[in-house]
PDB file of C-alpha atoms and ligand atoms in Angstrom:
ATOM      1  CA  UNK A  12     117.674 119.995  70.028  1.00  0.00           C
ATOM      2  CA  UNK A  13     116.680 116.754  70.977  1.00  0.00           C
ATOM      3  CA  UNK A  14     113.625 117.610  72.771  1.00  0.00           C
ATOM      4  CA  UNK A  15     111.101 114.583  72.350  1.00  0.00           C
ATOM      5  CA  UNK A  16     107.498 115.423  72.496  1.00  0.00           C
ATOM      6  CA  UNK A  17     106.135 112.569  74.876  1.00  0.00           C
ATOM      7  CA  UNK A  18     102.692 111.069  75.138  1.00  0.00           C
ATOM      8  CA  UNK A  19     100.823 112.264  77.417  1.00  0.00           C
ATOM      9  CA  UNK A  20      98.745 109.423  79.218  1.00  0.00           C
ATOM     10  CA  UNK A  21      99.521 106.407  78.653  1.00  0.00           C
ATOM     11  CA  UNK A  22      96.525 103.761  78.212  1.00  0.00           C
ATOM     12  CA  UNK A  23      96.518 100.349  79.251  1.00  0.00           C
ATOM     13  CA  UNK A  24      94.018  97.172  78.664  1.00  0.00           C
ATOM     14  CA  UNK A  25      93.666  94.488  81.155  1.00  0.00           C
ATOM     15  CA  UNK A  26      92.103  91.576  79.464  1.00  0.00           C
ATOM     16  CA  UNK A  27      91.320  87.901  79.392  1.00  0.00           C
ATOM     17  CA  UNK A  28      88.320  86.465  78.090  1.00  0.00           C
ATOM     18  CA  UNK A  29      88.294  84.312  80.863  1.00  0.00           C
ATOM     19  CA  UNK A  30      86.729  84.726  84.036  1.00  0.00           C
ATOM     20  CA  UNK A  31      88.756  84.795  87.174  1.00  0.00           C
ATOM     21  CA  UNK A  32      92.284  84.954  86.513  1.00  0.00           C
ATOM     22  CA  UNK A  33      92.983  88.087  88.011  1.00  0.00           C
ATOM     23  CA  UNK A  34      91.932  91.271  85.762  1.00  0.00           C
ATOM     24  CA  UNK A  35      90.536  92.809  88.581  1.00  0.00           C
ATOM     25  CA  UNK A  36      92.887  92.094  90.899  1.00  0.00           C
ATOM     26  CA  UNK A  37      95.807  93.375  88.610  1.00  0.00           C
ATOM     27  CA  UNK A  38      94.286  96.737  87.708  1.00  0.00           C
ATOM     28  CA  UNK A  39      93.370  97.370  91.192  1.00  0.00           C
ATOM     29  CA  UNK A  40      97.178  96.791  92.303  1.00  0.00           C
ATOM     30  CA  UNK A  41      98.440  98.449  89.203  1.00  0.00           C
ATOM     31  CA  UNK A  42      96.154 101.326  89.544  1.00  0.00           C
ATOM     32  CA  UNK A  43      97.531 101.456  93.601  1.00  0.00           C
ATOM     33  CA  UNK A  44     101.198 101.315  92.655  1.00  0.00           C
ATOM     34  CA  UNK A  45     100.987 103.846  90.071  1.00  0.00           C
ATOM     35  CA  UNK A  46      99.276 106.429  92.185  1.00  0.00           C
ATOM     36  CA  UNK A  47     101.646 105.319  95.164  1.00  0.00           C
ATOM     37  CA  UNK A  48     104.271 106.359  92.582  1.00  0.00           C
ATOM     38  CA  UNK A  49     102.698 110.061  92.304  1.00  0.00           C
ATOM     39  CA  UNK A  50     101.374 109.084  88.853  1.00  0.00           C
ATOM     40  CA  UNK A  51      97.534 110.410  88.054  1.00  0.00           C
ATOM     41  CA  UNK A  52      95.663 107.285  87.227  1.00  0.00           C
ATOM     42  CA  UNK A  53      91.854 106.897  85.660  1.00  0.00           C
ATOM     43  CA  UNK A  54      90.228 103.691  86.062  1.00  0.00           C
ATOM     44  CA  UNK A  55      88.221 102.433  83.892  1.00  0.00           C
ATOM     45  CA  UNK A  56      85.820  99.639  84.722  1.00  0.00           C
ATOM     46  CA  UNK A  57      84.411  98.068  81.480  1.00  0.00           C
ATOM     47  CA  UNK A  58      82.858  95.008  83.195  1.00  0.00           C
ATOM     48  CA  UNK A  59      79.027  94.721  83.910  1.00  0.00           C
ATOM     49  CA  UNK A  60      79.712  93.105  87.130  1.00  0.00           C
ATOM     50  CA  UNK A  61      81.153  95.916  88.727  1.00  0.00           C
ATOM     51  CA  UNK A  62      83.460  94.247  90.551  1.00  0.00           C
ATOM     52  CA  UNK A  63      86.403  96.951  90.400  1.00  0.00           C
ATOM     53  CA  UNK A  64      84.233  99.778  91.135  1.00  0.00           C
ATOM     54  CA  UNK A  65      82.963  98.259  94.370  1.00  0.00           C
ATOM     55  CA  UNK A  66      86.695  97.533  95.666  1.00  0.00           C
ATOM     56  CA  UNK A  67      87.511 100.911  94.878  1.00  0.00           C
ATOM     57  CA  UNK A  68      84.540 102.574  96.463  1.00  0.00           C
ATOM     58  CA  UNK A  69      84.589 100.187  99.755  1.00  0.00           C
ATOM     59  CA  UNK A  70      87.607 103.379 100.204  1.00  0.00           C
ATOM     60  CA  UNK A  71      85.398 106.469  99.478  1.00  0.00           C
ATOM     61  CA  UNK A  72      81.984 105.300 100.336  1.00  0.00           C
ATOM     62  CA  UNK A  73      79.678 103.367  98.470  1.00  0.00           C
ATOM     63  CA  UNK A  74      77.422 105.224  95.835  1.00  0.00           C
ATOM     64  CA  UNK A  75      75.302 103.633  93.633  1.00  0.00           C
ATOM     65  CA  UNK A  76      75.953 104.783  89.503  1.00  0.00           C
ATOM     66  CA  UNK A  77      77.420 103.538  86.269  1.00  0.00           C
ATOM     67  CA  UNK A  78      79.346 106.081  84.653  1.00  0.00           C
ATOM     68  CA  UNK A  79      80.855 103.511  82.114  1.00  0.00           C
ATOM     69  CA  UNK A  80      77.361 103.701  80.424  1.00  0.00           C
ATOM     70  CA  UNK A  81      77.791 107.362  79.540  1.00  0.00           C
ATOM     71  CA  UNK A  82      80.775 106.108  77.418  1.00  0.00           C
ATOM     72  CA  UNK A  83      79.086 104.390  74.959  1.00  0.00           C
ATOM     73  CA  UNK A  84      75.542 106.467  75.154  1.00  0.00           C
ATOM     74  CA  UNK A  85      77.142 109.989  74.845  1.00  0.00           C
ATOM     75  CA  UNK A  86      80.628 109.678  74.740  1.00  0.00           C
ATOM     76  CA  UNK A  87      81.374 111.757  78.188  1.00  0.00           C
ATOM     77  CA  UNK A  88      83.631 110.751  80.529  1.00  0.00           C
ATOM     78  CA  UNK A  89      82.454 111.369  84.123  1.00  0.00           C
ATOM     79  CA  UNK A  90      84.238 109.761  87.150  1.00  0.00           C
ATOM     80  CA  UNK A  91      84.288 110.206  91.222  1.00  0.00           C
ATOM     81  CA  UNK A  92      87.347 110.656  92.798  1.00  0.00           C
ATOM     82  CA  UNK A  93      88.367 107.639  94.942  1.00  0.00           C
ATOM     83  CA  UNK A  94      91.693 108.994  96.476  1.00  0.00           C
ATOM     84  CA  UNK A  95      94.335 112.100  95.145  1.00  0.00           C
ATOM     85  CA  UNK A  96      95.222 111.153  92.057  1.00  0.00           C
ATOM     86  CA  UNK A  97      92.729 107.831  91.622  1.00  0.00           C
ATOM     87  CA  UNK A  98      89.649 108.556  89.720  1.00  0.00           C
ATOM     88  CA  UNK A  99      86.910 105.780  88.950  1.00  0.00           C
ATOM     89  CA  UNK A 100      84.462 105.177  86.432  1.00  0.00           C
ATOM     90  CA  UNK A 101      82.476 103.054  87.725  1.00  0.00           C
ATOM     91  CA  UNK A 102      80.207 100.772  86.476  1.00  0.00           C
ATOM     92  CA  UNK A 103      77.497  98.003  87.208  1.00  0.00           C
ATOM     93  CA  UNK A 104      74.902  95.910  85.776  1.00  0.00           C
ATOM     94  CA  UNK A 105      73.174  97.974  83.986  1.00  0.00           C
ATOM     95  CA  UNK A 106      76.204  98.864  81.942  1.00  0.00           C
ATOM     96  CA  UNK A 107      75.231  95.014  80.230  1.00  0.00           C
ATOM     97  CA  UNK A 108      72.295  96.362  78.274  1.00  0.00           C
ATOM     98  CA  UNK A 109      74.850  97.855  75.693  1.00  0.00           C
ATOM     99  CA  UNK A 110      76.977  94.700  75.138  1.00  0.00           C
ATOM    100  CA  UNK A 111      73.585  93.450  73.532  1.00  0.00           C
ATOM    101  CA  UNK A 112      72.526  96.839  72.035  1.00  0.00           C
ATOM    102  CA  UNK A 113      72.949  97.130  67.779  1.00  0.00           C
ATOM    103  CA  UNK A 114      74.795  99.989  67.772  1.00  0.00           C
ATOM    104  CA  UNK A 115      76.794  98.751  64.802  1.00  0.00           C
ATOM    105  CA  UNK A 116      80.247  99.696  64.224  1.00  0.00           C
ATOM    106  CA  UNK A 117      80.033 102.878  65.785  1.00  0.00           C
ATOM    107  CA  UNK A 118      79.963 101.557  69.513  1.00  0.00           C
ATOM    108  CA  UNK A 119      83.190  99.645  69.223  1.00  0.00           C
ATOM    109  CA  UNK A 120      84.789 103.525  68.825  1.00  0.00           C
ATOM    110  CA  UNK A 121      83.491 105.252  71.295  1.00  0.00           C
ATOM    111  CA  UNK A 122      85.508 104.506  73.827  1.00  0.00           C
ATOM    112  CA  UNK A 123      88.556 105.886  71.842  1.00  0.00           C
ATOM    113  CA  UNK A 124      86.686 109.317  70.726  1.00  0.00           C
ATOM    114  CA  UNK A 125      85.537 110.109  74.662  1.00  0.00           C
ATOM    115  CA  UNK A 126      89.512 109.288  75.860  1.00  0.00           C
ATOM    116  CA  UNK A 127      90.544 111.606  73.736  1.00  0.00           C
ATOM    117  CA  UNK A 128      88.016 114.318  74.198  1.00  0.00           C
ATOM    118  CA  UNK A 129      88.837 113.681  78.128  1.00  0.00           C
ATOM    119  CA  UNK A 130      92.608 113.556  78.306  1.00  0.00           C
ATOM    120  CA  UNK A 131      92.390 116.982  75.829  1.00  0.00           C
ATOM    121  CA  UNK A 132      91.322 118.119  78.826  1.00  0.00           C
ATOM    122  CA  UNK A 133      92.305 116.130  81.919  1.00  0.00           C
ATOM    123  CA  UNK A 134      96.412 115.423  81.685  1.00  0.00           C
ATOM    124  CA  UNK A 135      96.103 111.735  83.774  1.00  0.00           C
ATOM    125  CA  UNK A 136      99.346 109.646  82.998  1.00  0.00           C
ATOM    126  CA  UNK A 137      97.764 106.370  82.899  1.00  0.00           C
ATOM    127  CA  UNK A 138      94.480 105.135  82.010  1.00  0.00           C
ATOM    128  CA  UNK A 139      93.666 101.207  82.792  1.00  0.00           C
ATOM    129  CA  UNK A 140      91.058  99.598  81.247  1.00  0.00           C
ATOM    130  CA  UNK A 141      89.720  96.446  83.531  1.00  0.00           C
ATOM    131  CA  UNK A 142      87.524  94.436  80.746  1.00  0.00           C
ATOM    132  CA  UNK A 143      85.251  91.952  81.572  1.00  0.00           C
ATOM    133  CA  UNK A 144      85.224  88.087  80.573  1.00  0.00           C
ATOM    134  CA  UNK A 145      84.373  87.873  76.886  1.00  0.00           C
ATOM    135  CA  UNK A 146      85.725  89.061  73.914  1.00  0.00           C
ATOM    136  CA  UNK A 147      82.751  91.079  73.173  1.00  0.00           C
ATOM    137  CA  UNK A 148      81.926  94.965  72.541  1.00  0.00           C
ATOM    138  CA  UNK A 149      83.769  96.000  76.004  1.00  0.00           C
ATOM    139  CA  UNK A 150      87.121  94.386  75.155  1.00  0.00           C
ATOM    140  CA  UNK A 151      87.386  95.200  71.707  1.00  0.00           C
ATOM    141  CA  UNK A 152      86.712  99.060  72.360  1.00  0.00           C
ATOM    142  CA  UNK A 153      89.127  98.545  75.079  1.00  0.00           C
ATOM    143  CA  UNK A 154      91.888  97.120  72.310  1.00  0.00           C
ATOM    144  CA  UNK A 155      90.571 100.328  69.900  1.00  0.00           C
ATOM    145  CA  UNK A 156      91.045 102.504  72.413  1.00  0.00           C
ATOM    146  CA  UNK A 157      94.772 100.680  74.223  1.00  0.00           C
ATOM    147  CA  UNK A 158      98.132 101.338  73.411  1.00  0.00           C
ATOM    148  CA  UNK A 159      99.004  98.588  75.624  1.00  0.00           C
ATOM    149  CA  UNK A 160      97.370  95.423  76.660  1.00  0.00           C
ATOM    150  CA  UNK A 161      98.619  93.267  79.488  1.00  0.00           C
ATOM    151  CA  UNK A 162      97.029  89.861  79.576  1.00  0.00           C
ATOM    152  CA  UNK A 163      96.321  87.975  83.373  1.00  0.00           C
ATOM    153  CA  UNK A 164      96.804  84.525  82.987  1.00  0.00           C
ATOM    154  CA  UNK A 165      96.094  81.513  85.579  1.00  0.00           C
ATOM    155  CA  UNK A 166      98.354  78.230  84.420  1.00  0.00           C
ATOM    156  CA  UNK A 167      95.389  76.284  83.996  1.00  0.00           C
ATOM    157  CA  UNK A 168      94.490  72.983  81.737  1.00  0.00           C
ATOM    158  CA  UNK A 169      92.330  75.292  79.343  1.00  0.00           C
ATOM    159  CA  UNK A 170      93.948  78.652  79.582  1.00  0.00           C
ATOM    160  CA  UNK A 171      96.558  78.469  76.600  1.00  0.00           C
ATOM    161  CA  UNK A 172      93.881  77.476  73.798  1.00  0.00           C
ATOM    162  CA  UNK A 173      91.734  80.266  74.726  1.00  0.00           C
ATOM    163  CA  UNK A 174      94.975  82.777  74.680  1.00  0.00           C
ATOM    164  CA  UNK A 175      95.283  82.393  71.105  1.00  0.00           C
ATOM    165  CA  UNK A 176      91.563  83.560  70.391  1.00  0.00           C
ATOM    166  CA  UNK A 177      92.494  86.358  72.595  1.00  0.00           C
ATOM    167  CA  UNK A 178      96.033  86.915  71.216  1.00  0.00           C
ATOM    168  CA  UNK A 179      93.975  86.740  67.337  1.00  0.00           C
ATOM    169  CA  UNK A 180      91.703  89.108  68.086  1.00  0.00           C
ATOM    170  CA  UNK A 181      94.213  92.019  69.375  1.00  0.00           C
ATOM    171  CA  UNK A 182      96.324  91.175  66.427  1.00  0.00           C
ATOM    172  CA  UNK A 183      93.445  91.332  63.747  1.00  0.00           C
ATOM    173  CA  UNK A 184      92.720  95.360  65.854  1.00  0.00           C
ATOM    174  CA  UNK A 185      96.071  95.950  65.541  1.00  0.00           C
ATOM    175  CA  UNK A 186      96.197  95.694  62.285  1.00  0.00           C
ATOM    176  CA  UNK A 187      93.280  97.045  60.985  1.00  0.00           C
ATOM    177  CA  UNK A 188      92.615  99.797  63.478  1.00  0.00           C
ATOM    178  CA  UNK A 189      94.941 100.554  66.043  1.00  0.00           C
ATOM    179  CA  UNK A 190      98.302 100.203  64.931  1.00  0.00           C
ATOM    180  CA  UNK A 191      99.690 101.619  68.430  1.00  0.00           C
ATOM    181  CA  UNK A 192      98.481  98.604  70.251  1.00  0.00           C
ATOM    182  CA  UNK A 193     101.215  96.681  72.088  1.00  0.00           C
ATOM    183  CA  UNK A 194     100.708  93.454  73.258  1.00  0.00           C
ATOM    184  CA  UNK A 195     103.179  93.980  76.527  1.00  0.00           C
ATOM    185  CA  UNK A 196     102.942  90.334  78.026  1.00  0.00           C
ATOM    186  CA  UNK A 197     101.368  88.199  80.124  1.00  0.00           C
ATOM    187  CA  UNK A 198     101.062  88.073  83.988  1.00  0.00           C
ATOM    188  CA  UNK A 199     100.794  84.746  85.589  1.00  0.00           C
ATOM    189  CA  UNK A 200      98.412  85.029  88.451  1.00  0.00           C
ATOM    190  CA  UNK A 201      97.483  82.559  91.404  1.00  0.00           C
ATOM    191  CA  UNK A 202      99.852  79.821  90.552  1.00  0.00           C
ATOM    192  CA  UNK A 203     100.455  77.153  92.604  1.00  0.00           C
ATOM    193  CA  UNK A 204     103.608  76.428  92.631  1.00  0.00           C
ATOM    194  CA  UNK A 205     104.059  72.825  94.522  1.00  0.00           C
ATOM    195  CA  UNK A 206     101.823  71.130  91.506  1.00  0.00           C
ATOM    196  CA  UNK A 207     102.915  69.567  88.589  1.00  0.00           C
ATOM    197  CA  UNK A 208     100.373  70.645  86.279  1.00  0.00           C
ATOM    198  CA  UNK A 209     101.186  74.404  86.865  1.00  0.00           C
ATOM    199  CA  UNK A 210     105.114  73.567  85.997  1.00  0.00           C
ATOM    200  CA  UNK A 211     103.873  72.090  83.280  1.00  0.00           C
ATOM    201  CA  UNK A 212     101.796  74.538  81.813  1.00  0.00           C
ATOM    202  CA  UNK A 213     103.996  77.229  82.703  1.00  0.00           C
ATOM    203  CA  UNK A 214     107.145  75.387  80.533  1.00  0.00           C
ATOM    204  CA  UNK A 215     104.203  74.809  77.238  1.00  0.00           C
ATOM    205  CA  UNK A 216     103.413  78.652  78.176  1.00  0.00           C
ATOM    206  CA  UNK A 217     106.981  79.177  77.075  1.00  0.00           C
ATOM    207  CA  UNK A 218     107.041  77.013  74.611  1.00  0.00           C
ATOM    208  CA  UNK A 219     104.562  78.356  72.513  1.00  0.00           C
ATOM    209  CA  UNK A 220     103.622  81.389  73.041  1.00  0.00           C
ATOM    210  CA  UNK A 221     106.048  84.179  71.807  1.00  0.00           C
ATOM    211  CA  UNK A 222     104.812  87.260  74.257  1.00  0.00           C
ATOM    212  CA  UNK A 223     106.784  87.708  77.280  1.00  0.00           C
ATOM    213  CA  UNK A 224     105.515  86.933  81.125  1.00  0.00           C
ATOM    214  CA  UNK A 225     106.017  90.207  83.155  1.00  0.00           C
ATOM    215  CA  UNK A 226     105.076  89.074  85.899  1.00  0.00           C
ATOM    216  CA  UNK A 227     104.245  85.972  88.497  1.00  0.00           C
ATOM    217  CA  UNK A 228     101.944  86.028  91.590  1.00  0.00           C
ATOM    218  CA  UNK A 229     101.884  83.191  93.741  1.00  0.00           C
ATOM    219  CA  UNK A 230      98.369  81.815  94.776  1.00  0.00           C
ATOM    220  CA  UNK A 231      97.104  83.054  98.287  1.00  0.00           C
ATOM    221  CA  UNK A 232      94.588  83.931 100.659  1.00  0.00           C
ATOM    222  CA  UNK A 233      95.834  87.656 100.934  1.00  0.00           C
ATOM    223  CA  UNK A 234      94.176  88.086  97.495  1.00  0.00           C
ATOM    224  CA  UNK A 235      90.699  87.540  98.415  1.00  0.00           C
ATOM    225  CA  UNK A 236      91.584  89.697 101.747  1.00  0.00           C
ATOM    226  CA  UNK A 237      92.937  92.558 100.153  1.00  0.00           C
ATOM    227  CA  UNK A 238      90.245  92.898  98.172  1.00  0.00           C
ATOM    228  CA  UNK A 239      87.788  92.412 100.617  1.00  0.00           C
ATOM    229  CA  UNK A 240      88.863  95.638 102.442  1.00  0.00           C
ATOM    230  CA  UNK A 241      89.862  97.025  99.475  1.00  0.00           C
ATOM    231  CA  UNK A 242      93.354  98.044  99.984  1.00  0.00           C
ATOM    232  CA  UNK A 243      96.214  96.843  98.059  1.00  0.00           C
ATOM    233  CA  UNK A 244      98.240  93.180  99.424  1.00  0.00           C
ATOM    234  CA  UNK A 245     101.085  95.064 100.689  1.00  0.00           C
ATOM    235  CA  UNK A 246      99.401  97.340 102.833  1.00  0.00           C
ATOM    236  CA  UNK A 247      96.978  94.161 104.372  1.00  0.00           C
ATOM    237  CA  UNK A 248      99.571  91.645 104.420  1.00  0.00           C
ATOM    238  CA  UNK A 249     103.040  93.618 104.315  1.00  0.00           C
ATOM    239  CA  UNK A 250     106.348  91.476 103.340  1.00  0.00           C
ATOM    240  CA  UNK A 251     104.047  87.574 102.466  1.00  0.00           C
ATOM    241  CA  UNK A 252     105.308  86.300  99.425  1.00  0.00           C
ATOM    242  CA  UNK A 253     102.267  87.531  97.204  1.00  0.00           C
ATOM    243  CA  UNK A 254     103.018  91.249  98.512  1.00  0.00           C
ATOM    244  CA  UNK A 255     106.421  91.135  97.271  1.00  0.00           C
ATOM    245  CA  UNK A 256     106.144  89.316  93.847  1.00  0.00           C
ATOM    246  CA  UNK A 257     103.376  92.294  93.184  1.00  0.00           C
ATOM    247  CA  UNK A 258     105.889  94.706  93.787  1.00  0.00           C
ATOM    248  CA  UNK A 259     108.519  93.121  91.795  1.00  0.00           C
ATOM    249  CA  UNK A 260     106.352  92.262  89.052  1.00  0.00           C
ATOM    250  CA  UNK A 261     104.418  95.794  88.932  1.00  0.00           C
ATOM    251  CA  UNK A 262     107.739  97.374  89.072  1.00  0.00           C
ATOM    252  CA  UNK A 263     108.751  95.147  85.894  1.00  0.00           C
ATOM    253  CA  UNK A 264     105.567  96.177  83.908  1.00  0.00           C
ATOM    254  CA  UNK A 265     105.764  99.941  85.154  1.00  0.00           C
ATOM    255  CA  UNK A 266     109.248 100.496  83.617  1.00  0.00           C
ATOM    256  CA  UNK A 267     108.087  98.624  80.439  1.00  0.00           C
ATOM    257  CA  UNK A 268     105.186 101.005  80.245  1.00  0.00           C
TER     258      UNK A 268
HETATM  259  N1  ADP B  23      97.073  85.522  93.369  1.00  0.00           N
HETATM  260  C1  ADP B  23      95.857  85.176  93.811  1.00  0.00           C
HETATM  261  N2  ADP B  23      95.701  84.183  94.743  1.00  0.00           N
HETATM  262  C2  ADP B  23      94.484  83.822  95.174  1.00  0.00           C
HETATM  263  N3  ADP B  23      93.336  84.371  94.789  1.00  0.00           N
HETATM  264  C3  ADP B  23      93.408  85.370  93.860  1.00  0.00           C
HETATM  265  C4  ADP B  23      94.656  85.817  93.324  1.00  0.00           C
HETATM  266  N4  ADP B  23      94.410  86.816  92.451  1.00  0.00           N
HETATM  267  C5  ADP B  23      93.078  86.982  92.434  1.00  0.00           C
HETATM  268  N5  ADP B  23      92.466  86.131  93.279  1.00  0.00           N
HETATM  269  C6  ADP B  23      91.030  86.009  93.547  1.00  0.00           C
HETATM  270  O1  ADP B  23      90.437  85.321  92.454  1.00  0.00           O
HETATM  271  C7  ADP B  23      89.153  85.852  92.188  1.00  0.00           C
HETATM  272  C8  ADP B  23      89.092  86.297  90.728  1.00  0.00           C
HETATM  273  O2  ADP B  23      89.967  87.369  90.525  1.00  0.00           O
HETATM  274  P1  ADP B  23      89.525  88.622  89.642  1.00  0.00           P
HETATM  275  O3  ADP B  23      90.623  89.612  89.646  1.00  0.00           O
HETATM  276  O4  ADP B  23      88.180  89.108  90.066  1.00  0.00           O
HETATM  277  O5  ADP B  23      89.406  87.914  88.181  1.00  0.00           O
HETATM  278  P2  ADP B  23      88.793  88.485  86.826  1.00  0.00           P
HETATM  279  O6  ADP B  23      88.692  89.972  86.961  1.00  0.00           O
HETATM  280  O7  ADP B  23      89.761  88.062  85.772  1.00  0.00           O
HETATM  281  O8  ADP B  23      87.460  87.823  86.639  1.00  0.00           O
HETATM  282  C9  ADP B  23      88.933  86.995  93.160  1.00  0.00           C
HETATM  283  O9  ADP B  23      88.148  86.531  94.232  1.00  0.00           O
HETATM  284  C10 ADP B  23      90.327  87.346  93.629  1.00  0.00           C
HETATM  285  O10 ADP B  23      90.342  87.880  94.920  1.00  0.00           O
HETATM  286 MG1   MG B  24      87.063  91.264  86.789  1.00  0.00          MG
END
C-alpha cells in the first residue's frame, strides 16, 4: 500500500583530516538545531582532544570520563544526558591510547557493531560523529559506521590537495565496506570574504571538485564566543551574519539528510 519502512536514525560523519576548520563547531550547531527541531540526537565525540565534550558539558556540569573508549574496548555505548533529547559520549585524552593500539582489523568495526546494538535499543534520529584531525582509526570507523559524511572545509592555500586524500579514502570504504555511505557535501567554514585568495579558492573549489557545498559560514568572533559558553551562535549573538548563514545552511543540510 505504499507504506515505506524508513530508517530509523540516521548517522552522520563530520570529518576533515585537518585541524581547525570547523568539525567541532559544525556538529555542535548541527547537533543544537536538530534537537531545537524536536529530533533525538547522540553525539558522538571521536576526537582525543575532547574538545566537543567539554562545550557540551560547560551546559550540564563538568564531569570528568571518556565513554568513547568503551566503544572500541567493549563495544557498549554509554552516554550522559546533556539536555532533553541531547546525549553525549564524551571523550578525552585517554581515548588516544587506542588510535595507537594493534587491534587489527577488528577495531576499525566496532564502532558500527555497538551503533547497532544501541539504536536496537535506543530509537535516536540522528547520530553525529565529530572525528578528530587525521585520517586514522577514529575516522575510518566513523566512515564504517556513516551513512552520511559532511566534510568542513576552510578556503585555505592547502585545503583542496588534502580533500582528495580525504575524498579517496571515503570512496575506497564505500566501496569495499559500506556501500550506504554518502558523501553529502562540503561546508565552507570561516571564510573571509573581502580577500582574494578565499574567492579564489572558493571558484578552484568549484572547479574541481564534483561534491556539492551545503553550506557557507562567514568568519567571526561569535564562533569562538559561542563556544566559549557553550551555547549555539544564534542564541549568543542572535540575527549577526554568522547566526543566520548557520541557520540557512543547517536548514539546507537538514532537509538533505
Ligand atoms: N566561522 C568561524 N569563524 C571564526 N572562528 C571559527 C569559525 N568556526 C570555528 N571557529 C573557531 O575555530 C577554531 C577551530 O574550530 P573547530 O570546530 O574546533 O575545528 P576542528 O574541530 O575542525 O579542529 C575554534 O576555536 C572555533 O571556535
Ligand atoms: Mg574538533
Amino acid at each position: 500500500l505504499g507504506l515505506k519502512i524508513e530508517q530509523m536514525s540516521k548517522v552522520i560523519a563530520v570529518a576533515n583530516q585537518k585541524g581547525g576548520v570547523g568539525k567541532t563547531f559544525l556538529t555542535f550547531h548541527l547537533a543544537h538545531f536538530l534537537v531545537e527541531k524536536g529530533f533525538r540526537v547522540l553525539v558522538i565525540d571521536l576526537d582525543p582532544q575532547g574538545n566537543l565534550s567539554l562545550v557540551l558539558k560547560l551546559l550540564s556540569g563538568w564531569r570528568p570520563s571518556c565513554q568513547t573508549a568503551e566503544i572500541f574496548s567493549s563495544e557498549n555505548i554509554s552516554f550522559e544526558e546533556i539536555q532533553a533529547g541531547l546525549r553525549l559520549v564524551s571523550s578525552d585524552i585517554t581515548l588516544a591510547r587506542y588510535e595507537a593500539s594493534s587491534g587489527g582489523v577488528n577495531f576499525y568495526f566496532k564502532l558500527r557493531r555497538a551503533l547497532k546494538k544501541y539504536l536496537a535499543r535506543e530509537p535516536e534520529d540522528f547520530v553525529l560523529l565529530d572525528c578528530p584531525p587525521s585520517l586514522g582509526l577514529f575516522s575510518l570507523s566513523a566512515f564504517v559506521a556513516a551513512e552520511s559524511l559532511l566534510i568542513p572545509l576552510k578556503p585555505e592555500i592547502f585545503s583542496i590537495s588534502g580533500l582528495g586524500d580525504l575524498l579517496r579514502v571515503a570512496e575506497e570504504v564505500k566501496e569495499d565496506i559500506n556501500p550506504s555511505l554518502r558523501i553529502m557535501g562540503l561546508v565552507l567554514n570561516a571564510i573571509q570574504k573581502r580577500t582574494r585568495i578565499g574567492r579564489n579558492i572558493q571558484a578552484e573549489l568549484a572547479e574541481n571538485v564534483s561534491i556539492p557545498v551545503l553550506a557557507q559560514f562567514p568568519a567571526s568572533i561569535k564562533a569562538e564566543e559561542a563556544m566559549r559558553r557553550g551555547e549555539p551562535v544564534w542564541k549568543v549573538a542572535f540575527g549577526t551574519p554568522l547566526a543566520k548563514a548557520l541557520r540557512e545552511g543547517l536548514t539546507n543540510i537538514w532537509q538533505r539528510l
